[in-house]
Tab-separated table of C-alpha atoms in Angstrom:
chain	number	residue	atom	x	y	z
A	13	MET	CA	-22.390	36.800	104.248
A	14	PRO	CA	-22.849	40.351	103.014
A	15	SER	CA	-26.553	40.211	102.413
A	16	LEU	CA	-29.736	38.987	103.976
A	17	ASN	CA	-31.646	36.099	102.612
A	18	THR	CA	-35.431	36.226	102.074
A	19	ARG	CA	-36.280	34.721	105.493
A	20	GLN	CA	-33.902	37.036	107.294
A	21	ARG	CA	-35.316	40.064	105.548
A	22	SER	CA	-38.878	39.107	106.418
A	23	ASP	CA	-37.799	38.334	110.000
A	24	LEU	CA	-36.182	41.700	110.192
A	25	MET	CA	-39.289	43.327	108.832
A	26	SER	CA	-41.455	41.837	111.545
A	27	GLU	CA	-38.999	43.015	114.226
A	28	LEU	CA	-39.097	46.599	113.137
A	29	GLY	CA	-41.942	47.640	115.461
A	30	GLY	CA	-40.352	46.268	118.620
A	31	LEU	CA	-37.014	47.556	117.450
A	32	ARG	CA	-38.383	51.065	116.973
A	33	ARG	CA	-39.733	51.026	120.481
A	34	PHE	CA	-36.378	49.842	121.730
A	35	CYS	CA	-34.592	52.641	119.797
A	36	LEU	CA	-36.916	55.169	121.360
A	37	SER	CA	-36.189	53.916	124.838
A	38	LEU	CA	-32.413	54.308	124.134
A	39	THR	CA	-32.458	57.684	122.495
A	40	GLY	CA	-35.473	59.308	124.147
A	41	ALA	CA	-36.603	61.240	121.114
A	42	ALA	CA	-38.562	59.993	118.082
A	43	ALA	CA	-36.288	61.501	115.410
A	44	ASP	CA	-33.124	60.051	117.020
A	45	ALA	CA	-34.904	56.724	117.459
A	46	ASP	CA	-35.651	56.552	113.742
A	47	ASP	CA	-32.053	57.409	112.891
A	48	LEU	CA	-30.846	54.634	115.159
A	49	LEU	CA	-33.359	52.272	113.552
A	50	GLN	CA	-32.251	53.290	110.116
A	51	SER	CA	-28.596	52.783	110.993
A	52	THR	CA	-29.417	49.350	112.356
A	53	VAL	CA	-31.259	48.276	109.189
A	54	GLU	CA	-28.464	49.722	107.091
A	55	ARG	CA	-25.852	47.822	108.941
A	56	MET	CA	-27.884	44.609	108.694
A	57	LEU	CA	-28.164	45.086	104.954
A	58	GLU	CA	-24.516	45.952	104.601
A	59	LYS	CA	-23.035	43.290	106.776
A	60	GLY	CA	-25.649	40.542	106.624
A	61	MET	CA	-25.785	37.938	109.302
A	62	PRO	CA	-24.931	34.232	109.677
A	63	GLU	CA	-27.484	31.730	108.317
A	64	ASP	CA	-28.001	30.061	111.667
A	65	ALA	CA	-28.276	33.189	113.793
A	66	HIS	CA	-31.530	34.222	115.421
A	67	THR	CA	-32.602	37.321	113.480
A	68	ALA	CA	-34.326	39.035	116.382
A	69	LYS	CA	-31.545	38.597	118.875
A	70	TRP	CA	-28.994	39.506	116.195
A	71	VAL	CA	-30.642	42.742	115.204
A	72	TYR	CA	-31.208	43.892	118.771
A	73	ARG	CA	-27.517	43.336	119.447
A	74	VAL	CA	-26.579	45.255	116.319
A	75	CYS	CA	-28.799	48.096	117.398
A	76	LYS	CA	-27.356	48.061	120.946
A	77	ASN	CA	-23.788	48.085	119.401
A	78	ILE	CA	-24.571	51.067	117.134
A	79	TRP	CA	-25.862	52.782	120.182
A	80	ILE	CA	-22.672	52.057	121.973
A	81	ASP	CA	-20.804	53.655	119.071
A	82	GLU	CA	-23.188	56.545	119.383
A	83	LEU	CA	-22.361	56.978	123.004
A	84	ARG	CA	-18.812	57.543	121.899
A	85	ALA	CA	-19.710	60.760	120.353
A	86	ARG	CA	-18.901	63.561	122.684
A	87	GLN	CA	-21.944	65.320	121.358
A	88	VAL	CA	-24.090	62.965	123.365
A	89	ARG	CA	-22.259	63.767	126.532
A	90	GLN	CA	-22.911	67.389	125.833
A	91	ARG	CA	-26.496	66.782	125.071
A	92	HIS	CA	-26.842	64.816	128.225
A	93	ALA	CA	-25.290	67.592	130.196
A	94	THR	CA	-27.632	69.987	128.573
A	95	ALA	CA	-30.626	67.804	129.291
A	96	VAL	CA	-29.679	67.481	132.949
A	97	GLN	CA	-29.246	71.137	133.202
A	98	ALA	CA	-32.586	71.797	131.566
A	99	ASP	CA	-34.162	69.292	133.885
A	100	ASP	CA	-33.024	71.331	136.831
A	101	GLU	CA	-34.305	74.567	135.408
A	102	VAL	CA	-37.613	73.484	133.947
A	103	GLU	CA	-39.828	70.808	135.273
A	104	GLN	CA	-39.894	68.757	132.120
A	105	SER	CA	-37.697	68.833	129.076
A	106	PRO	CA	-39.411	67.010	126.311
A	107	SER	CA	-37.952	67.900	122.935
A	108	ALA	CA	-40.084	69.815	120.531
A	109	GLU	CA	-40.425	66.681	118.438
A	110	THR	CA	-41.873	64.592	121.262
A	111	LYS	CA	-43.990	67.403	122.605
A	112	ALA	CA	-45.787	67.823	119.272
A	113	GLY	CA	-48.630	65.475	118.440
A	114	GLY	CA	-49.898	65.172	121.986
A	115	GLU	CA	-47.056	62.954	123.054
A	116	GLN	CA	-46.578	64.570	126.395
A	117	HIS	CA	-47.297	61.416	128.261
A	118	LEU	CA	-44.635	59.563	126.365
A	119	ALA	CA	-42.310	62.425	126.899
A	120	ALA	CA	-42.732	62.318	130.671
A	121	VAL	CA	-42.167	58.617	130.741
A	122	ASN	CA	-39.176	58.985	128.469
A	123	ASP	CA	-37.728	61.626	130.731
A	124	ALA	CA	-38.022	59.298	133.722
A	125	LEU	CA	-36.335	56.497	131.741
A	126	MET	CA	-33.539	58.751	130.617
A	127	ARG	CA	-32.699	59.281	134.270
A	128	LEU	CA	-31.973	55.549	134.612
A	129	PRO	CA	-28.511	54.228	134.015
A	130	PRO	CA	-28.402	53.020	130.357
A	131	GLU	CA	-27.713	49.373	131.232
A	132	GLN	CA	-30.828	49.298	133.448
A	133	ARG	CA	-32.919	50.990	130.820
A	134	LEU	CA	-31.877	48.494	128.177
A	135	ALA	CA	-32.767	45.513	130.298
A	136	LEU	CA	-36.009	46.960	131.486
A	137	MET	CA	-37.187	47.897	127.983
A	138	LEU	CA	-36.391	44.552	126.515
A	139	VAL	CA	-38.269	42.660	129.218
A	140	ALA	CA	-41.093	44.919	130.461
A	141	VAL	CA	-42.010	46.548	127.109
A	142	ASP	CA	-40.786	44.225	124.464
A	143	GLY	CA	-41.833	41.154	126.336
A	144	LYS	CA	-38.512	39.379	126.100
A	145	SER	CA	-37.625	36.729	128.579
A	146	TYR	CA	-34.642	37.224	130.962
A	147	ALA	CA	-32.740	34.655	128.946
A	148	GLU	CA	-33.408	36.408	125.682
A	149	ALA	CA	-32.445	39.775	127.101
A	150	ALA	CA	-29.285	38.191	128.553
A	151	ASP	CA	-28.484	36.890	125.140
A	152	ILE	CA	-29.015	40.248	123.410
A	153	LEU	CA	-27.062	42.235	126.031
A	154	GLN	CA	-24.520	39.537	126.452
A	155	VAL	CA	-24.596	39.429	130.252
A	156	PRO	CA	-25.662	36.681	132.649
A	157	VAL	CA	-29.394	36.174	133.388
A	158	GLY	CA	-28.864	37.144	137.006
A	159	THR	CA	-27.471	40.482	135.862
A	160	ILE	CA	-30.624	41.096	133.805
A	161	MET	CA	-32.772	40.315	136.794
A	162	SER	CA	-30.992	42.674	139.141
A	163	ARG	CA	-30.758	45.462	136.552
A	164	ILE	CA	-34.466	45.302	135.996
A	165	ALA	CA	-35.257	45.321	139.663
A	166	ARG	CA	-32.979	48.339	140.235
A	167	ALA	CA	-34.521	50.119	137.335
A	168	ARG	CA	-37.946	49.610	138.779
A	169	LYS	CA	-36.850	50.727	142.170
A	170	HIS	CA	-35.527	53.937	140.635
A	171	LEU	CA	-38.842	54.446	138.826
A	172	LEU	CA	-40.785	53.912	142.013
A	173	GLU	CA	-38.615	56.513	143.735
A	174	ASP	CA	-38.988	58.790	140.776
A	175	ARG	CA	-42.780	58.670	141.100
A	176	VAL	CA	-43.318	60.052	137.634
A	177	LEU	CA	-44.730	56.792	136.282
A	178	LEU	CA	-47.160	56.528	139.232
A	179	GLN	CA	-48.644	60.003	138.592
A	180	GLN	CA	-49.899	59.153	135.167
A	181	LYS	CA	-53.607	58.630	134.756
B	145	MET	CA	-40.185	51.666	150.923
B	146	THR	CA	-38.787	49.340	153.513
B	147	ILE	CA	-39.095	46.051	151.759
B	148	SER	CA	-35.760	44.211	151.361
B	149	GLU	CA	-33.703	44.201	148.164
B	150	ALA	CA	-34.309	40.457	147.760
B	151	ASP	CA	-38.100	40.856	148.126
B	152	PHE	CA	-38.084	43.633	145.667
B	153	GLU	CA	-36.218	41.479	143.187
B	154	ARG	CA	-38.718	38.736	143.658
B	155	LEU	CA	-41.625	41.097	143.053
B	156	SER	CA	-39.896	42.253	139.917
B	157	GLN	CA	-39.368	38.698	138.819
B	158	LEU	CA	-43.022	37.873	139.475
B	159	LEU	CA	-44.048	40.793	137.339
B	160	ASP	CA	-41.992	39.372	134.487
B	161	GLY	CA	-43.208	35.800	134.999
B	162	GLU	CA	-39.707	34.759	135.845
B	163	LEU	CA	-40.353	33.434	139.363
B	164	ASP	CA	-40.620	29.689	139.880
B	165	ALA	CA	-43.891	28.303	141.149
B	166	ALA	CA	-42.842	27.653	144.731
B	167	SER	CA	-41.357	31.058	145.295
B	168	ARG	CA	-44.392	32.641	143.635
B	169	GLN	CA	-46.787	30.874	145.920
B	170	GLN	CA	-44.763	31.922	148.897
B	171	LEU	CA	-44.556	35.478	147.829
B	172	GLU	CA	-48.340	35.708	147.183
B	173	GLN	CA	-49.091	34.367	150.607
B	174	ARG	CA	-46.758	36.888	152.173
B	175	MET	CA	-48.449	39.703	150.216
B	176	ALA	CA	-51.720	38.860	151.830
B	177	LEU	CA	-50.086	39.401	155.204
B	178	GLU	CA	-47.611	42.204	154.540
B	179	PRO	CA	-49.286	45.419	153.356
B	180	GLU	CA	-45.904	46.993	152.353
B	181	LEU	CA	-45.171	44.082	150.070
B	182	ALA	CA	-48.713	44.254	148.598
B	183	SER	CA	-48.447	47.986	148.099
B	184	ALA	CA	-45.059	47.756	146.337
B	185	TRP	CA	-46.562	45.082	144.111
B	186	GLN	CA	-49.463	47.414	143.239
B	187	GLU	CA	-47.050	50.141	142.355
B	188	LEU	CA	-44.852	47.924	140.272
B	189	GLN	CA	-47.870	46.831	138.301
B	190	THR	CA	-48.824	50.459	137.746
B	191	ILE	CA	-45.344	51.319	136.530
B	192	ASN	CA	-45.350	48.408	134.102
B	193	ALA	CA	-48.719	49.308	132.720
B	194	THR	CA	-47.687	52.922	132.277
B	195	LEU	CA	-44.504	51.860	130.474
B	196	ARG	CA	-46.340	49.601	128.108
B	197	GLN	CA	-49.028	52.103	127.502
B	198	ALA	CA	-46.485	54.908	126.836
B	199	TYR	CA	-44.605	52.868	124.270
B	200	ALA	CA	-47.623	51.124	122.659
B	201	GLY	CA	-47.648	53.567	119.818
B	202	ALA	CA	-43.923	53.521	119.284
B	203	ALA	CA	-44.034	50.152	117.458
B	204	THR	CA	-46.074	51.739	114.650
B	205	GLY	CA	-45.204	54.701	112.425
B	206	ILE	CA	-42.010	53.249	111.194
B	207	PRO	CA	-40.695	55.744	108.620
B	208	GLN	CA	-41.309	54.704	105.091
B	209	ARG	CA	-37.724	55.345	104.155
B	210	ILE	CA	-36.755	52.464	106.432
B	211	THR	CA	-39.263	49.858	105.353
B	212	ALA	CA	-38.462	50.922	101.765
B	213	MET	CA	-34.834	49.917	102.368
B	214	LEU	CA	-35.952	46.389	103.140
B	215	ASP	CA	-38.488	46.343	100.351
B	216	SER	CA	-36.064	47.421	97.677
B	217	ALA	CA	-33.442	45.040	99.053
B	218	ALA	CA	-35.993	42.267	98.661
B	219	SER	CA	-36.994	43.313	95.189
B	220	ARG	CA	-33.466	43.377	94.014
B	221	GLY	CA	-32.779	40.033	95.585
B	222	ARG	CA	-29.414	41.158	96.833
B	223	ALA	CA	-29.174	43.653	99.639
B	224	LYS	CA	-25.643	44.347	98.635
B	225	ASP	CA	-26.819	46.152	95.555
B	226	ASN	CA	-29.090	48.358	97.498
B	227	VAL	CA	-27.974	51.957	97.651
B	228	VAL	CA	-28.679	52.859	101.194
B	229	PRO	CA	-29.509	56.430	101.845
B	230	PHE	CA	-26.689	58.342	103.358
B	231	PHE	CA	-27.116	59.355	106.898
B	232	ARG	CA	-28.492	62.791	107.202
B	233	ARG	CA	-27.942	63.429	110.861
B	234	GLN	CA	-24.291	62.915	110.471
B	235	PRO	CA	-22.841	64.117	113.780
B	236	LEU	CA	-25.177	61.890	115.768
B	237	TRP	CA	-24.384	58.636	114.018
B	238	PRO	CA	-20.878	58.646	112.694
B	239	THR	CA	-21.210	55.728	110.372
B	240	ALA	CA	-19.208	57.428	107.651
B	241	LEU	CA	-15.695	58.394	108.524
B	242	ALA	CA	-12.887	60.100	106.743
B	243	ALA	CA	-10.802	57.838	104.649
B	244	SER	CA	-7.252	57.683	105.835
B	245	VAL	CA	-4.595	55.414	107.008
B	246	VAL	CA	-4.641	53.320	110.129
B	247	LEU	CA	-1.504	54.314	111.846
B	248	ALA	CA	0.677	51.468	112.813
B	249	LEU	CA	1.585	53.220	115.970
B	250	ALA	CA	3.058	50.837	118.412
B	251	ILE	CA	3.067	53.315	121.230
B	252	ALA	CA	5.049	51.944	124.047
B	253	LEU	CA	2.935	52.679	127.042
B	254	ILE	CA	4.876	52.991	130.208
B	255	PRO	CA	3.157	51.410	133.174
B	256	ASP	CA	2.644	53.981	135.878
B	257	ASP	CA	1.158	51.979	138.752
B	258	THR	CA	4.473	51.935	140.468
B	259	GLY	CA	3.818	55.548	141.310
B	260	SER	CA	7.254	56.622	140.089
B	261	PRO	CA	6.955	59.171	137.311
B	262	ALA	CA	8.888	58.723	134.115
B	263	SER	CA	12.148	60.532	133.912
B	264	THR	CA	10.722	63.373	131.808
B	265	PRO	CA	8.259	65.765	133.370
B	266	GLY	CA	4.590	65.697	132.236
B	267	LEU	CA	2.081	62.952	131.888
B	268	THR	CA	2.892	59.738	130.060
B	269	LEU	CA	0.117	58.261	127.986
B	270	ALA	CA	-0.307	55.483	130.443
B	271	ALA	CA	-0.551	57.861	133.324
B	272	ALA	CA	-3.078	59.909	131.441
B	273	LEU	CA	-5.189	56.824	130.809
B	274	GLU	CA	-4.844	55.733	134.313
B	275	SER	CA	-5.971	59.007	135.839
B	276	LEU	CA	-7.971	61.299	133.490
B	277	PRO	CA	-11.730	61.292	133.562
B	278	SER	CA	-13.400	61.078	130.112
B	279	GLY	CA	-14.472	64.413	128.803
B	280	ASP	CA	-13.773	67.288	126.471
B	281	THR	CA	-10.520	68.498	128.047
B	282	TRP	CA	-7.185	68.134	126.333
B	283	THR	CA	-4.329	67.363	128.714
B	284	ALA	CA	-0.682	67.889	127.831
B	285	LEU	CA	1.582	64.903	127.483
B	286	GLU	CA	5.264	64.765	128.234
B	287	ASP	CA	6.138	64.480	124.541
B	288	GLY	CA	4.364	67.746	123.770
B	289	GLY	CA	1.268	66.181	122.501
B	290	GLN	CA	-2.198	66.295	124.003
B	291	ILE	CA	-4.617	63.591	125.075
B	292	GLN	CA	-8.296	63.427	125.802
B	293	ALA	CA	-9.883	60.362	127.415
B	294	VAL	CA	-13.097	59.685	125.486
B	295	LEU	CA	-14.736	56.846	127.303
B	296	THR	CA	-14.225	53.736	129.370
B	297	PHE	CA	-15.715	50.324	128.808
B	298	ALA	CA	-15.400	46.792	130.138
B	299	SER	CA	-13.915	44.458	127.654
B	300	ARG	CA	-15.106	40.988	126.903
B	301	ASN	CA	-12.118	39.355	128.479
B	302	GLY	CA	-12.846	41.010	131.801
B	303	GLY	CA	-10.481	44.025	131.648
B	304	TRP	CA	-10.961	47.724	131.226
B	305	CYS	CA	-10.423	49.618	128.030
B	306	ARG	CA	-10.372	53.322	127.220
B	307	GLU	CA	-10.909	55.158	123.997
B	308	PHE	CA	-8.739	58.241	123.740
B	309	ALA	CA	-8.059	61.032	121.266
B	310	LEU	CA	-4.509	62.124	120.687
B	311	LYS	CA	-2.909	65.237	119.176
B	312	GLN	CA	0.677	64.637	118.300
B	313	THR	CA	3.200	67.302	117.491
B	314	SER	CA	4.509	65.208	114.581
B	315	ARG	CA	1.093	64.716	112.893
B	316	THR	CA	-1.659	66.893	111.655
B	317	GLY	CA	-5.212	66.337	112.875
B	318	SER	CA	-5.903	63.994	115.675
B	319	GLN	CA	-5.826	60.256	116.221
B	320	ARG	CA	-8.287	58.068	118.006
B	321	GLY	CA	-7.361	54.827	119.714
B	322	VAL	CA	-8.250	52.287	122.266
B	323	ALA	CA	-5.896	51.088	125.039
B	324	CYS	CA	-6.711	48.222	127.377
B	325	ARG	CA	-5.355	47.650	130.816
B	326	THR	CA	-3.757	44.278	131.252
B	327	ASP	CA	-1.923	43.342	134.454
B	328	GLY	CA	-1.741	46.949	135.452
B	329	GLN	CA	-0.334	48.165	132.197
B	330	TRP	CA	-2.031	50.067	129.452
B	331	GLN	CA	-1.595	48.550	126.074
B	332	THR	CA	-2.660	50.284	122.894
B	333	GLU	CA	-4.852	48.044	120.879
B	334	VAL	CA	-5.722	50.234	117.913
B	335	VAL	CA	-4.975	53.733	116.765
B	336	ALA	CA	-6.369	55.455	113.715
B	337	GLN	CA	-6.486	58.902	112.176
B	338	ALA	CA	-9.648	60.714	113.395
B	339	PRO	CA	-12.129	62.315	110.966
B	340	GLU	CA	-11.101	65.900	110.384
B	341	GLN	CA	-14.318	67.609	111.226
B	342	GLU	CA	-17.798	66.227	111.923
B	343	SER	CA	-19.549	68.253	109.324
B	344	SER	CA	-22.747	67.076	107.817
B	345	ASP	CA	-22.412	68.768	104.495
B	346	VAL	CA	-19.224	67.024	103.429
B	347	TYR	CA	-19.643	63.670	101.806
B	348	ARG	CA	-17.473	61.001	103.173
B	349	PRO	CA	-17.504	57.406	101.928
B	350	ALA	CA	-18.670	54.973	104.550
B	351	GLY	CA	-16.596	52.054	105.579
B	352	ALA	CA	-13.246	53.362	104.542
B	353	GLY	CA	-10.452	51.967	106.673
B	354	ASP	CA	-9.327	54.463	109.250
B	355	SER	CA	-11.282	55.079	112.415
B	356	GLN	CA	-13.633	52.297	111.465
B	357	ALA	CA	-10.952	50.216	113.006
B	358	VAL	CA	-11.572	51.942	116.356
B	359	HIS	CA	-15.298	51.536	115.876
B	360	HIS	CA	-14.929	47.911	115.150
B	361	PHE	CA	-12.634	47.271	117.991
B	362	ILE	CA	-15.045	48.727	120.414
B	363	ARG	CA	-17.970	47.027	118.811
B	364	ASP	CA	-16.252	43.691	119.011
B	365	GLN	CA	-14.569	44.049	122.318
B	366	ALA	CA	-17.012	45.925	124.501
B	367	ALA	CA	-18.798	43.711	126.953
B	368	ASP	CA	-21.293	46.418	127.765
B	369	ILE	CA	-22.120	50.077	127.263
B	370	PRO	CA	-19.534	52.547	128.419
B	371	LEU	CA	-19.331	53.550	132.022
B	372	SER	CA	-21.158	56.558	133.300
B	373	GLY	CA	-19.108	59.427	134.708
B	374	PRO	CA	-19.565	58.440	138.340
B	375	GLN	CA	-18.816	54.807	137.615
B	376	GLU	CA	-15.668	55.789	135.788
B	377	ALA	CA	-14.639	58.151	138.607
B	378	ALA	CA	-15.103	55.321	141.147
B	379	LEU	CA	-12.979	52.981	139.003
B	380	ILE	CA	-10.149	55.528	138.686
B	381	ASN	CA	-10.223	56.265	142.344
B	382	SER	CA	-10.047	52.587	143.167
B	383	GLY	CA	-7.015	52.102	140.928
B	384	TRP	CA	-8.961	50.171	138.300
B	385	ARG	CA	-9.948	47.371	140.498
């Protein structure tokens, strides 16, 4: 099944928006999000998917998996360490890319999200922003529904304690 | 915030429309009487609105290079023929890896949970996997090689696995592999030659054997994203339980 059929391609096309948002929530910077999105589309085109698979769930899963691969890279650990360091020194650390174009608001929200454990961030974004049900998110992340529920609640608790998202206009 | 964990979870479920009717009614009645619950509910709604607002624009502005990939795939009829652009931000997304041979290394890992060190001094591979935190530090092995724990993840069958990098005296470059802990023993699942250097100006064909095997193993076997540093430290301290 090394290619996508017409229906799958068109399904994939209509998922790109939500997928890009998802990528942004994972990477925290627009350029990285687009690279992750591109990698995801590339892998979909290279590997294809089973006829009977649900395109949206499949592609989110592929995206999550690529991101897992990404987490392997030590560079990310270093980046994270640098970001945490910068956070301590400066009040906010939006990258130059996100700061440009008046995206300060997004940058602040992103910063708050980046302080969440990744598994909580994944679950929260799928449900709260992408509007997926707990069952769909559970399917994508391959964990039980109850786990999704508690991860989202914990994510929100962190965000409440963080206060950043409450200070926005 | 002094509301209970369970109440907080219910509020969160309510926000997502995932609470059954009876519980919802009950929670709404309580909110009318309990200001703390009502105030948490307000704040949760604010957070949700802020999140949605912040990411509203992110669904648009998809780079043309990406939509073009799907367009051209469609026009050619077969995506397989599509020449996908090579990844420019190479170090970030290591999709292309050096072509080389998967090493058929059946490394006999010596279980170390008995606490008795192997007869030779230095760390066995198993002991290293059992005790080293993931990071950038190379640690000496008893056979003269060096190891670096790269990351830890839960496997689909409920155990723990670790990716590691290895420098062996008998080989040039380094190897990458994954070992999983089964019944208290570390078992190597896959080992492959690592890419020489992550340099973005050197062309490397994607999909060539080698450390793709490690990629694929992790992709197929990881139940979730890798553990964070503190999670991993807790796991090591608890003896992987």
